[in-house]
Coordinates of C-alpha atoms in Angstrom, one line a residue:
Chain A
M1 CA -25.0 94.3 86.3
K2 CA -22.5 93.0 88.7
K3 CA -20.3 96.0 88.0
L4 CA -23.2 98.3 88.8
A5 CA -23.8 96.7 92.2
V6 CA -20.1 97.0 93.1
A7 CA -20.1 100.6 92.1
A8 CA -23.2 101.4 94.1
S9 CA -21.9 99.8 97.2
L10 CA -18.6 101.5 96.7
A11 CA -20.3 104.8 96.5
A12 CA -22.3 103.9 99.6
L13 CA -19.1 103.0 101.4
L14 CA -17.5 106.3 100.4
A15 CA -20.5 108.3 101.5
A16 CA -20.5 106.5 104.8
C17 CA -16.9 107.1 105.5
S18 CA -17.1 110.7 104.6
T19 CA -19.7 111.3 107.4
A20 CA -17.2 110.7 110.1
P21 CA -16.5 114.3 111.2
T22 CA -13.1 113.5 112.6
T23 CA -11.8 111.8 109.4
P24 CA -9.3 114.3 108.0
A25 CA -9.3 114.1 104.2
P26 CA -10.4 110.5 104.2
V27 CA -8.5 108.0 102.3
Q28 CA -10.9 108.4 99.5
P29 CA -9.6 107.0 96.3
A30 CA -10.3 110.2 94.5
A31 CA -10.0 108.3 91.3
T32 CA -13.2 106.4 92.0
P33 CA -14.5 105.8 88.5
A34 CA -16.6 108.8 87.5
A35 CA -19.1 106.3 86.1
A36 CA -19.6 104.9 89.5
S37 CA -20.9 108.1 91.0
D38 CA -23.2 108.6 88.0
I39 CA -25.1 105.4 88.7
A40 CA -25.1 105.7 92.5
P41 CA -28.8 105.7 93.4
A42 CA -29.9 108.9 95.0
S43 CA -31.6 107.2 97.8
Q44 CA -28.7 105.5 99.5
P45 CA -29.6 104.6 103.0
T46 CA -26.4 106.3 104.2
A47 CA -27.2 109.6 102.5
V48 CA -29.3 110.6 105.5
T49 CA -26.2 111.0 107.5
A50 CA -23.7 111.9 104.7
D51 CA -22.8 115.5 104.0
P52 CA -25.1 116.2 101.1
F53 CA -22.6 118.6 99.5
K54 CA -19.5 116.4 99.6
G55 CA -18.7 114.2 96.6
F56 CA -19.1 114.8 92.9
D57 CA -22.0 112.4 92.8
K58 CA -24.1 115.0 94.9
L59 CA -24.5 117.0 91.7
D60 CA -27.0 114.4 90.6
S61 CA -28.3 113.3 94.0
N62 CA -28.8 116.5 95.9
P63 CA -31.8 118.5 94.7
A64 CA -30.3 121.6 96.2
L65 CA -27.7 121.5 93.4
A66 CA -30.1 120.8 90.5
K67 CA -30.6 124.4 89.5
R68 CA -27.5 125.8 87.8
S69 CA -28.6 128.9 86.0
V70 CA -28.8 132.5 87.2
Y71 CA -30.9 135.0 85.2
F72 CA -30.2 138.7 84.8
D73 CA -32.1 141.9 83.9
F74 CA -31.5 143.7 80.7
D75 CA -28.0 145.3 80.6
K76 CA -27.5 144.3 84.2
Y77 CA -24.9 142.1 85.9
D78 CA -25.9 142.2 89.5
V79 CA -26.9 138.8 91.0
K80 CA -30.5 139.1 92.2
D81 CA -31.4 138.1 95.8
E82 CA -33.4 135.2 94.7
Y83 CA -30.2 133.4 93.7
T84 CA -28.5 133.8 97.0
E85 CA -29.5 130.3 98.3
L86 CA -28.8 128.6 94.9
L87 CA -25.3 130.0 94.8
A88 CA -24.7 129.3 98.5
N89 CA -25.5 125.7 97.9
H90 CA -23.1 125.4 95.0
A91 CA -20.4 127.2 97.0
K92 CA -20.9 124.7 99.8
F93 CA -20.6 121.9 97.3
L94 CA -17.4 123.3 95.7
K95 CA -15.9 123.8 99.1
A96 CA -16.7 120.3 100.2
T97 CA -15.8 118.7 96.9
G98 CA -12.3 119.4 96.0
E99 CA -12.4 117.5 92.7
A100 CA -15.3 119.6 91.4
K101 CA -14.5 122.4 89.0
V102 CA -17.1 124.9 87.7
L103 CA -17.0 126.9 84.6
V104 CA -19.3 129.9 84.9
Q105 CA -20.5 130.8 81.4
G106 CA -22.0 134.2 81.0
N107 CA -24.6 134.9 78.2
T108 CA -26.5 137.8 76.9
D109 CA -29.6 138.4 74.8
E110 CA -29.1 139.2 71.1
R111 CA -29.6 142.9 71.3
G112 CA -26.7 145.3 70.8
S113 CA -23.0 145.1 70.2
R114 CA -21.4 141.7 70.1
E115 CA -18.2 142.9 71.8
Y116 CA -20.1 144.8 74.5
N117 CA -22.3 141.7 75.0
L118 CA -19.2 139.6 75.3
A119 CA -18.0 141.9 78.1
L120 CA -21.4 142.0 79.7
G121 CA -21.5 138.2 79.7
Q122 CA -18.1 138.2 81.3
K123 CA -19.3 140.5 84.0
R124 CA -22.3 138.3 84.7
A125 CA -20.0 135.3 84.9
E126 CA -17.6 137.2 87.2
A127 CA -20.5 138.3 89.4
V128 CA -21.7 134.7 89.8
S129 CA -18.2 133.4 90.4
N130 CA -17.4 136.1 93.0
N131 CA -20.6 135.1 94.7
L132 CA -19.5 131.5 94.8
K133 CA -16.1 132.5 96.1
L134 CA -17.7 134.6 98.8
G135 CA -19.7 131.6 99.8
G136 CA -16.5 129.7 100.3
A137 CA -15.7 128.1 96.9
P138 CA -12.0 127.9 96.4
E139 CA -10.6 130.2 93.7
A140 CA -8.9 127.5 91.8
Q141 CA -12.2 125.6 91.3
V142 CA -14.0 128.5 89.7
E143 CA -13.5 130.0 86.2
A144 CA -15.6 132.7 84.6
V145 CA -15.9 132.9 80.8
S146 CA -18.2 134.7 78.5
L147 CA -20.1 133.5 75.4
G148 CA -21.7 136.9 74.9
K149 CA -24.6 136.6 72.5
E150 CA -22.8 134.1 70.4
K151 CA -24.4 130.9 71.6
P152 CA -28.0 131.7 72.5
K153 CA -30.0 128.9 74.2
A154 CA -33.3 130.3 73.2
Q155 CA -33.4 131.0 69.4
G156 CA -36.4 133.3 69.4
H157 CA -36.4 137.1 69.0
D158 CA -38.9 138.1 71.7
E159 CA -38.8 139.0 75.4
A160 CA -39.1 135.4 76.5
A161 CA -36.1 134.3 74.4
W162 CA -34.1 137.4 75.5
A163 CA -34.9 136.7 79.2
E164 CA -33.8 133.1 78.8
N165 CA -30.5 134.1 77.2
R166 CA -29.6 136.7 79.9
R167 CA -28.1 134.0 81.9
A168 CA -25.0 132.5 83.6
D169 CA -24.7 128.8 83.7
L170 CA -22.7 126.7 86.1
V171 CA -21.0 123.9 84.0
Y172 CA -19.3 121.3 86.2
S173 CA -16.4 119.1 85.4
Q174 CA -14.4 116.7 87.6
K175 CA -10.7 117.3 88.1
Chain B
M1 CA 0.9 153.5 35.1
M2 CA -2.0 151.1 35.2
K3 CA -1.7 148.1 37.5
F4 CA -4.2 145.4 38.0
R5 CA -3.8 144.9 41.7
H6 CA -7.3 143.5 41.9
L7 CA -6.2 140.7 39.6
L8 CA -3.9 139.4 42.2
T9 CA -6.6 139.3 44.8
V10 CA -8.9 137.4 42.5
I11 CA -6.2 134.9 41.8
V12 CA -5.5 134.5 45.6
T13 CA -9.2 134.1 46.4
L14 CA -9.7 131.6 43.6
G15 CA -6.9 129.7 45.0
L16 CA -8.6 129.7 48.4
A17 CA -11.8 128.6 46.8
C18 CA -10.1 125.6 45.3
L19 CA -8.5 124.7 48.6
A20 CA -11.7 125.0 50.5
G21 CA -13.5 122.9 47.9
V22 CA -17.0 124.0 48.8
S23 CA -19.8 125.5 46.7
Q24 CA -20.6 129.1 47.4
A25 CA -23.8 131.0 48.1
Q26 CA -23.1 134.5 46.7
L27 CA -24.4 137.6 48.2
T28 CA -27.0 139.4 46.1
V29 CA -27.2 143.1 45.9
E30 CA -30.3 145.3 46.4
I31 CA -29.8 148.9 45.7
S32 CA -32.1 151.2 47.6
G33 CA -30.4 154.5 47.7
A34 CA -31.0 157.3 45.2
G35 CA -29.3 160.6 45.8
S36 CA -31.1 163.7 44.6
S37 CA -28.0 165.3 43.0
R38 CA -26.5 162.4 41.1
Y39 CA -24.0 162.9 38.3
P40 CA -25.6 162.4 34.9
I41 CA -23.5 160.1 32.8
G42 CA -24.2 158.5 29.5
E43 CA -24.7 154.7 29.7
P44 CA -21.3 153.2 28.8
S45 CA -21.1 151.2 25.7
F46 CA -18.4 148.9 24.4
A47 CA -18.4 147.6 20.9
G48 CA -17.1 144.0 20.5
E49 CA -18.2 142.8 24.0
A50 CA -18.8 139.3 22.6
L51 CA -15.1 138.8 22.5
M52 CA -15.1 138.6 26.3
K53 CA -16.7 136.2 28.8
G54 CA -19.2 138.4 30.7
S55 CA -20.1 141.9 29.9
V56 CA -17.7 144.7 30.9
T57 CA -20.4 147.4 30.5
E58 CA -22.7 145.4 32.9
V59 CA -20.1 145.5 35.6
I60 CA -19.4 149.2 35.1
R61 CA -23.1 150.0 35.1
K62 CA -23.8 148.1 38.3
D63 CA -20.8 149.7 40.0
L64 CA -21.9 153.2 39.1
D65 CA -25.4 152.3 40.2
M66 CA -24.3 150.9 43.5
S67 CA -22.3 153.9 44.3
G68 CA -25.5 156.0 44.3
M69 CA -23.5 158.9 42.8
F70 CA -24.5 158.5 39.2
R71 CA -27.6 158.7 37.1
Q72 CA -27.1 156.8 33.9
I73 CA -28.6 158.2 30.7
D74 CA -29.8 156.0 27.8
G75 CA -28.0 157.1 24.6
G76 CA -30.8 156.0 22.4
N77 CA -29.6 156.0 18.8
L78 CA -26.6 158.3 19.4
L79 CA -23.6 156.8 17.6
A80 CA -20.9 155.6 19.8
V81 CA -17.7 154.6 18.0
E82 CA -14.5 153.9 19.9
G83 CA -11.8 156.3 18.8
Q84 CA -14.3 158.9 17.5
A85 CA -15.5 162.0 19.5
P86 CA -19.1 161.4 20.6
D87 CA -22.1 163.4 19.5
Y88 CA -21.6 166.1 22.2
N89 CA -24.7 168.0 21.2
G90 CA -26.8 164.8 21.3
W91 CA -25.6 163.9 24.7
R92 CA -26.0 167.4 26.0
G93 CA -29.6 167.3 24.8
R94 CA -30.2 164.1 26.8
G95 CA -28.7 165.8 29.9
A96 CA -25.5 163.9 30.2
N97 CA -22.4 165.6 31.5
A98 CA -20.0 162.8 30.5
V99 CA -19.9 159.7 28.5
L100 CA -17.7 156.6 28.5
I101 CA -17.2 154.8 25.1
G102 CA -15.0 151.8 24.5
G103 CA -14.3 149.0 22.1
I104 CA -12.9 145.5 22.3
T105 CA -10.9 143.9 19.6
Q106 CA -8.8 140.7 19.3
G107 CA -5.3 141.2 20.6
Q108 CA -2.2 139.2 20.6
G109 CA -2.4 135.5 21.4
D110 CA -5.3 134.8 23.7
L111 CA -5.6 138.4 24.8
V112 CA -8.2 141.0 23.8
D113 CA -7.4 144.7 23.4
V114 CA -9.8 147.0 25.3
R115 CA -9.8 150.7 24.5
F116 CA -11.9 153.2 26.3
H117 CA -12.4 157.0 26.6
L118 CA -14.2 159.3 29.0
Y119 CA -15.5 162.5 27.5
D120 CA -16.6 165.7 29.1
V121 CA -19.8 166.4 27.2
A122 CA -20.3 170.0 28.4
A123 CA -16.7 171.0 27.5
G124 CA -16.5 168.8 24.4
T125 CA -13.2 167.3 25.4
E126 CA -11.7 163.9 26.1
L127 CA -10.9 163.4 29.8
F128 CA -8.9 160.2 29.4
G129 CA -8.2 157.4 27.0
Y130 CA -6.6 154.0 27.8
K131 CA -5.8 150.7 26.1
K132 CA -5.6 147.5 28.2
S133 CA -4.8 144.0 27.0
V134 CA -6.6 141.4 29.1
R135 CA -7.7 137.8 29.0
P136 CA -11.3 137.3 27.8
D137 CA -12.4 136.0 31.3
Q138 CA -11.4 139.2 33.0
S139 CA -14.5 141.3 32.4
R140 CA -15.2 141.7 36.1
V141 CA -11.8 142.9 37.0
L142 CA -11.6 145.1 34.0
G143 CA -15.1 146.6 34.6
H144 CA -14.3 147.4 38.2
Y145 CA -11.0 149.0 37.1
I146 CA -12.7 151.2 34.5
A147 CA -15.5 152.1 37.0
N148 CA -12.8 153.3 39.4
L149 CA -11.1 155.5 36.8
V150 CA -14.5 157.1 35.9
Y151 CA -15.5 157.6 39.5
E152 CA -12.2 159.2 40.5
K153 CA -12.0 161.4 37.4
L154 CA -15.5 162.7 37.6
L155 CA -16.0 162.9 41.4
G156 CA -12.4 163.5 42.6
M157 CA -12.6 160.7 45.1
P158 CA -11.2 157.1 45.0
G159 CA -13.7 154.5 44.0
L160 CA -14.3 151.3 46.0
F161 CA -15.0 149.0 43.1
A162 CA -11.7 147.0 43.3
T163 CA -11.8 146.6 47.1
N164 CA -12.7 143.5 49.2
I165 CA -14.8 142.9 52.2
A166 CA -14.6 140.2 54.9
Y167 CA -17.5 139.0 56.9
V168 CA -18.8 136.0 58.9
E169 CA -21.5 133.7 57.4
K170 CA -23.5 131.5 59.7
N171 CA -25.1 128.5 58.1
G172 CA -26.9 126.3 60.6
S173 CA -24.2 125.5 63.2
Q174 CA -21.4 126.4 60.8
F175 CA -19.4 129.6 60.9
R176 CA -17.4 130.8 57.9
L177 CA -15.0 133.7 57.7
M178 CA -15.6 134.9 54.2
M179 CA -13.8 137.2 51.8
S180 CA -15.4 138.7 48.7
D181 CA -15.3 141.5 46.3
F182 CA -16.9 144.8 47.5
D183 CA -20.2 143.8 45.9
G184 CA -20.3 140.3 47.5
E185 CA -19.1 138.5 44.3
N186 CA -16.3 135.9 44.4
A187 CA -17.1 135.0 48.0
V188 CA -14.7 132.4 49.3
P189 CA -14.2 131.0 52.8
M190 CA -10.9 131.8 54.6
L191 CA -11.9 129.7 57.6
I192 CA -14.7 127.3 58.6
S193 CA -15.6 126.4 62.2
R194 CA -18.3 124.9 64.3
E195 CA -17.8 127.7 66.8
P196 CA -18.5 131.4 66.5
I197 CA -16.2 133.8 64.7
M198 CA -16.4 137.5 65.4
S199 CA -14.7 140.9 65.4
L200 CA -12.8 140.9 62.1
T201 CA -10.3 143.6 61.6
W202 CA -7.9 144.3 58.8
S203 CA -4.3 145.3 59.2
P204 CA -3.7 148.8 57.6
D205 CA -1.8 147.2 54.7
G206 CA -4.7 144.9 53.9
Q207 CA -2.5 141.8 54.1
S208 CA -3.6 140.3 57.4
I209 CA -6.9 140.0 59.2
A210 CA -7.3 139.6 63.0
Y211 CA -10.4 137.9 64.4
V212 CA -11.9 136.3 67.4
S213 CA -12.7 132.6 67.4
F214 CA -14.5 130.4 70.0
D215 CA -12.7 127.4 68.6
K216 CA -11.2 126.5 71.9
K217 CA -14.6 127.0 73.7
K218 CA -13.6 130.6 74.6
P219 CA -12.7 133.7 72.8
I220 CA -9.1 133.8 71.5
I221 CA -7.6 136.3 69.1
Y222 CA -5.9 135.1 65.9
I223 CA -4.2 136.8 63.0
R224 CA -4.3 135.3 59.6
R225 CA -2.0 136.4 56.8
L226 CA -3.6 136.3 53.4
A227 CA -0.4 135.5 51.5
N228 CA 0.2 132.1 53.1
S229 CA -3.2 131.4 54.9
F230 CA -1.2 130.8 58.1
H231 CA -3.0 131.8 61.3
T232 CA -1.3 132.5 64.6
V233 CA -2.6 133.1 68.0
L234 CA -2.2 136.8 69.0
A235 CA -3.7 136.5 72.5
N236 CA -4.8 133.6 74.5
Y237 CA -4.9 134.7 78.1
K238 CA -7.1 133.5 80.9
G239 CA -10.7 134.5 80.4
S240 CA -11.8 136.3 77.2
N241 CA -9.6 137.7 74.5
S242 CA -11.4 139.9 72.0
A243 CA -12.0 143.2 70.2
P244 CA -8.7 143.4 68.3
V245 CA -7.9 146.6 66.2
W246 CA -4.8 147.5 64.5
S247 CA -2.8 150.7 65.1
P248 CA -2.4 152.9 62.0
D249 CA 1.3 151.9 61.6
G250 CA 0.4 148.2 61.8
H251 CA 3.0 147.5 64.5
R252 CA 0.6 146.8 67.3
L253 CA -3.0 146.2 68.2
A254 CA -5.4 147.3 70.9
I255 CA -7.2 144.3 72.3
V256 CA -9.6 143.5 75.2
L257 CA -8.7 140.9 77.9
T258 CA -10.4 139.8 81.1
R259 CA -7.2 138.2 82.5
D260 CA -7.3 140.6 85.4
G261 CA -11.1 140.2 86.0
L262 CA -12.9 142.8 84.0
S263 CA -12.9 143.6 80.3
Q264 CA -10.1 146.1 79.9
I265 CA -8.1 147.5 77.0
Y266 CA -4.5 146.4 76.4
L267 CA -1.9 147.1 73.8
I268 CA 0.1 144.2 72.2
N269 CA 2.7 144.0 69.4
S270 CA 1.5 142.3 66.3
D271 CA 3.8 139.4 67.0
G272 CA 2.1 138.9 70.4
S273 CA 4.9 140.4 72.5
G274 CA 4.9 143.5 74.7
L275 CA 1.5 143.2 76.4
R276 CA 0.6 146.4 78.3
R277 CA -2.6 147.3 80.1
L278 CA -4.1 150.6 79.0
T279 CA -7.3 151.1 81.0
S280 CA -7.9 150.6 84.7
S281 CA -11.6 151.1 85.3
S282 CA -14.0 149.3 87.6
G283 CA -16.4 148.5 84.7
I284 CA -16.4 147.3 81.2
D285 CA -13.9 148.9 78.7
T286 CA -14.1 147.4 75.2
E287 CA -14.3 148.1 71.5
P288 CA -11.1 150.2 71.2
V289 CA -10.3 151.9 67.9
F290 CA -7.3 154.2 67.1
T291 CA -7.5 157.7 65.7
P292 CA -5.9 157.8 62.3
D293 CA -2.8 159.6 63.7
G294 CA -2.4 156.8 66.3
S295 CA -2.4 159.2 69.3
Q296 CA -5.7 158.4 70.8
I297 CA -8.1 155.5 71.4
Y298 CA -11.9 155.7 71.3
F299 CA -13.6 152.9 73.2
T300 CA -16.9 151.8 74.8
S301 CA -17.1 151.9 78.6
D302 CA -19.9 151.6 81.2
R303 CA -17.9 153.5 83.8
G304 CA -20.5 156.2 83.9
G305 CA -23.4 153.7 84.6
S306 CA -24.4 153.0 81.0
P307 CA -22.3 152.1 77.9
Q308 CA -21.0 155.2 76.3
I309 CA -18.1 156.2 74.0
Y310 CA -14.9 157.7 75.5
R311 CA -11.5 158.6 74.3
M312 CA -8.1 158.6 75.8
S313 CA -4.4 158.9 74.9
V314 CA -2.7 155.7 73.8
N315 CA -0.2 156.4 76.6
G316 CA -3.0 155.9 79.1
G317 CA -4.3 158.5 81.6
G318 CA -7.7 160.0 81.9
A319 CA -10.6 159.5 79.5
Q320 CA -13.1 162.0 78.2
R321 CA -16.7 161.0 77.5
V322 CA -17.7 161.6 73.8
T323 CA -21.4 160.5 73.7
F324 CA -23.9 162.0 76.0
S325 CA -27.4 161.5 74.6
G326 CA -29.1 158.2 75.2
A327 CA -28.3 155.3 77.5
Y328 CA -26.5 153.0 75.0
N329 CA -23.8 154.2 72.6
V330 CA -21.3 151.5 71.5
T331 CA -18.9 150.3 68.8
P332 CA -17.1 153.5 67.8
R333 CA -15.4 153.7 64.4
L334 CA -13.5 156.6 62.9
S335 CA -13.3 157.9 59.3
A336 CA -9.9 158.0 57.7
D337 CA -9.6 161.7 58.2
G338 CA -10.5 161.3 61.9
K339 CA -13.4 163.9 61.6
T340 CA -16.4 161.6 61.7
L341 CA -17.3 159.1 64.4
V342 CA -19.9 156.4 63.7
Y343 CA -21.3 154.1 66.3
I344 CA -24.4 152.2 67.3
S345 CA -26.9 154.0 69.5
R346 CA -30.1 152.7 71.0
N347 CA -33.1 154.8 70.3
D348 CA -36.5 153.7 71.6
G349 CA -35.3 150.1 71.7
R350 CA -33.8 150.3 68.2
F351 CA -30.1 149.9 67.6
Q352 CA -29.1 152.2 64.9
L353 CA -26.0 153.4 63.0
T354 CA -25.3 156.9 64.1
M355 CA -22.8 159.5 62.9
M356 CA -21.2 162.3 64.9
D357 CA -19.3 165.2 63.4
L358 CA -16.5 165.5 66.0
A359 CA -15.9 169.2 65.4
T360 CA -19.5 170.2 66.0
Q361 CA -20.7 167.2 68.0
Q362 CA -23.8 167.1 65.9
T363 CA -25.2 163.6 65.5
Q364 CA -27.4 162.0 62.9
V365 CA -29.0 158.6 62.7
L366 CA -28.1 157.1 59.4
T367 CA -30.6 154.2 59.1
D368 CA -34.2 153.3 59.9
S369 CA -33.4 149.7 60.8
A370 CA -33.5 148.3 64.4
K371 CA -30.6 145.9 64.8
D372 CA -27.6 147.6 63.4
E373 CA -24.1 146.3 64.5
S374 CA -20.4 146.4 63.7
P375 CA -19.9 149.4 61.4
S376 CA -16.8 149.3 59.2
F377 CA -15.6 152.3 57.2
A378 CA -14.6 151.8 53.6
P379 CA -11.2 153.1 52.7
D380 CA -12.8 156.1 51.0
G381 CA -13.7 157.3 54.5
R382 CA -17.3 158.1 53.5
T383 CA -18.9 154.7 53.0
I384 CA -19.9 152.5 55.9
L385 CA -20.6 148.8 55.8
Y386 CA -22.6 147.4 58.7
A387 CA -24.6 144.4 59.8
T388 CA -28.3 144.6 60.4
E389 CA -31.3 142.3 60.3
V390 CA -34.0 142.0 57.7
G391 CA -36.8 139.4 58.1
G392 CA -35.1 137.8 61.0
R393 CA -31.9 137.2 59.0
G394 CA -28.5 138.9 59.3
V395 CA -27.6 141.0 56.2
L396 CA -24.9 143.5 55.4
S397 CA -25.9 147.0 54.5
V398 CA -24.0 149.9 53.1
V399 CA -24.7 153.6 53.6
S400 CA -22.6 156.7 53.0
T401 CA -22.1 159.5 55.4
D402 CA -24.1 161.8 53.1
G403 CA -26.8 159.2 52.6
R404 CA -26.4 159.0 48.9
T405 CA -24.9 155.5 48.7
R406 CA -27.3 152.9 50.0
Y407 CA -27.4 149.2 49.2
R408 CA -27.7 145.8 50.8
L409 CA -25.8 142.6 50.5
N410 CA -28.1 139.7 51.1
N411 CA -27.4 136.0 51.5
R412 CA -30.4 133.8 51.1
A413 CA -28.5 130.8 52.5
G414 CA -27.8 132.1 55.9
D415 CA -26.9 134.9 58.3
V416 CA -24.1 137.3 57.4
R417 CA -22.6 139.6 60.0
E418 CA -19.4 141.1 61.4
P419 CA -18.3 142.9 58.2
A420 CA -14.9 144.5 57.7
W421 CA -14.0 146.5 54.7
R422 CA -10.5 145.8 53.5
P423 CA -8.2 148.9 53.2
F424 CA -6.8 149.9 49.9
E425 CA -3.8 147.7 49.3
K426 CA -0.5 149.5 49.7

């Protein structure tokens, strides 16, 4: 319990210090235990003034980062307009949070060639990662890979399942 | 000179089975094809079958049935004695053009002697006669061997009864790279993984298999040599590594990488050296396959707005579009003579195995299923193994370019997919 409290206050401290606009690359101990950020309550009093996109803990605390899937039309890999804001938010987060790394996993529905779907999934992942980079996400923090139709999230064989599987996911890890 | 090449394979696969130490779910066969002009042959009979474990005639009969090329005629009470000419008139009366008669006797030591003769009923002559000494437990190997001799003698084409296939079996969350006889018997795992395995492709000498595994959470190309079960990484570049296919001389492979952003075709030596990019398009280029003379590559590309099949020189340069009808034509495969292209086309939402005569450009849909994938030519150049779906489960199906051979390999225990017919061993 005591540990928790320490972690929380530490997180609060960090969040507070990162608000100072003049602080260049604050002396953040980047190695703050990952666990600490996990338990940091979303409603820190300091969060009001903190950059809501800076710090790995914002993945959990900032609702603007909650959605991490982009859906596609059949045999298409262009990112639809409705995902502009979603991806802009994640780009902002990646730009602000140097220790965040995102793996963009492209998926397809079960119909058609496995290899062509693998390529299609890659194009979807590329389209999403290009979008992130255009939004300011540093190249080194973004990697696009494809799972093709090999790892379907929805197991069904109908339009609903296919639509769910025509998808690119943002999978985060901390450097 | 008769050689039991198949025997070696069986020994190798049995060895693998022991290593793997798992129980097998065999593929079962459902024959659905029935050509109109099948060759009438008398049902084979072998006296003394009890000396062997398993029936040789059963194996031969099933092989001839599966080929779809023969109609087997019951001999009734016609006498069939090994070493004596058959009752030609009797067989003629029953409509048979040929008949196979054999006999099994105790041989030296543990061996049995198997003698068999093929007769031309119409001409009243013996076409061949052989004697083989085998172990009593070799009825399957022997049966396939004899079926091949009969098939080749009567039809003038090599039979497939001693060949192997490889495929991927998905059981729950487990993926297994399997190798079996052509009819699904003797299935043994070559590799077991919790991650997907796909795109199996044999080296031209049948001694190695290349495949794509997601073992390391992304597609990487491996090569496995059968002789020692070693697997080595062929390509593990940034992004996806997939769609391997061997060049006819076996020295290099065409593969697909996304290291430079998009899926593009590269050439690489079979030892992983000498990587060279072949295509430079702004779209997807994938599923390469060499022409039998090694001079050209057919592949799938969406450069024209929809996935279509193209061909280009192995030295690079421009590509010509090959398929024009429909909005989805993928996964090209070429027959051994280079004259026939098969691929998967989407017709009214159904993905179907389709054949194109490259000389006339005439196309023909070969199946009535809806989820065909991954065609693989048998080494006879006329038989095609492909994956499809029946009742929501992946099965392997076989069809010949003339539609006469048609059967299905079913696995009740799980999904089977990604088949690759092993070449004749050289």
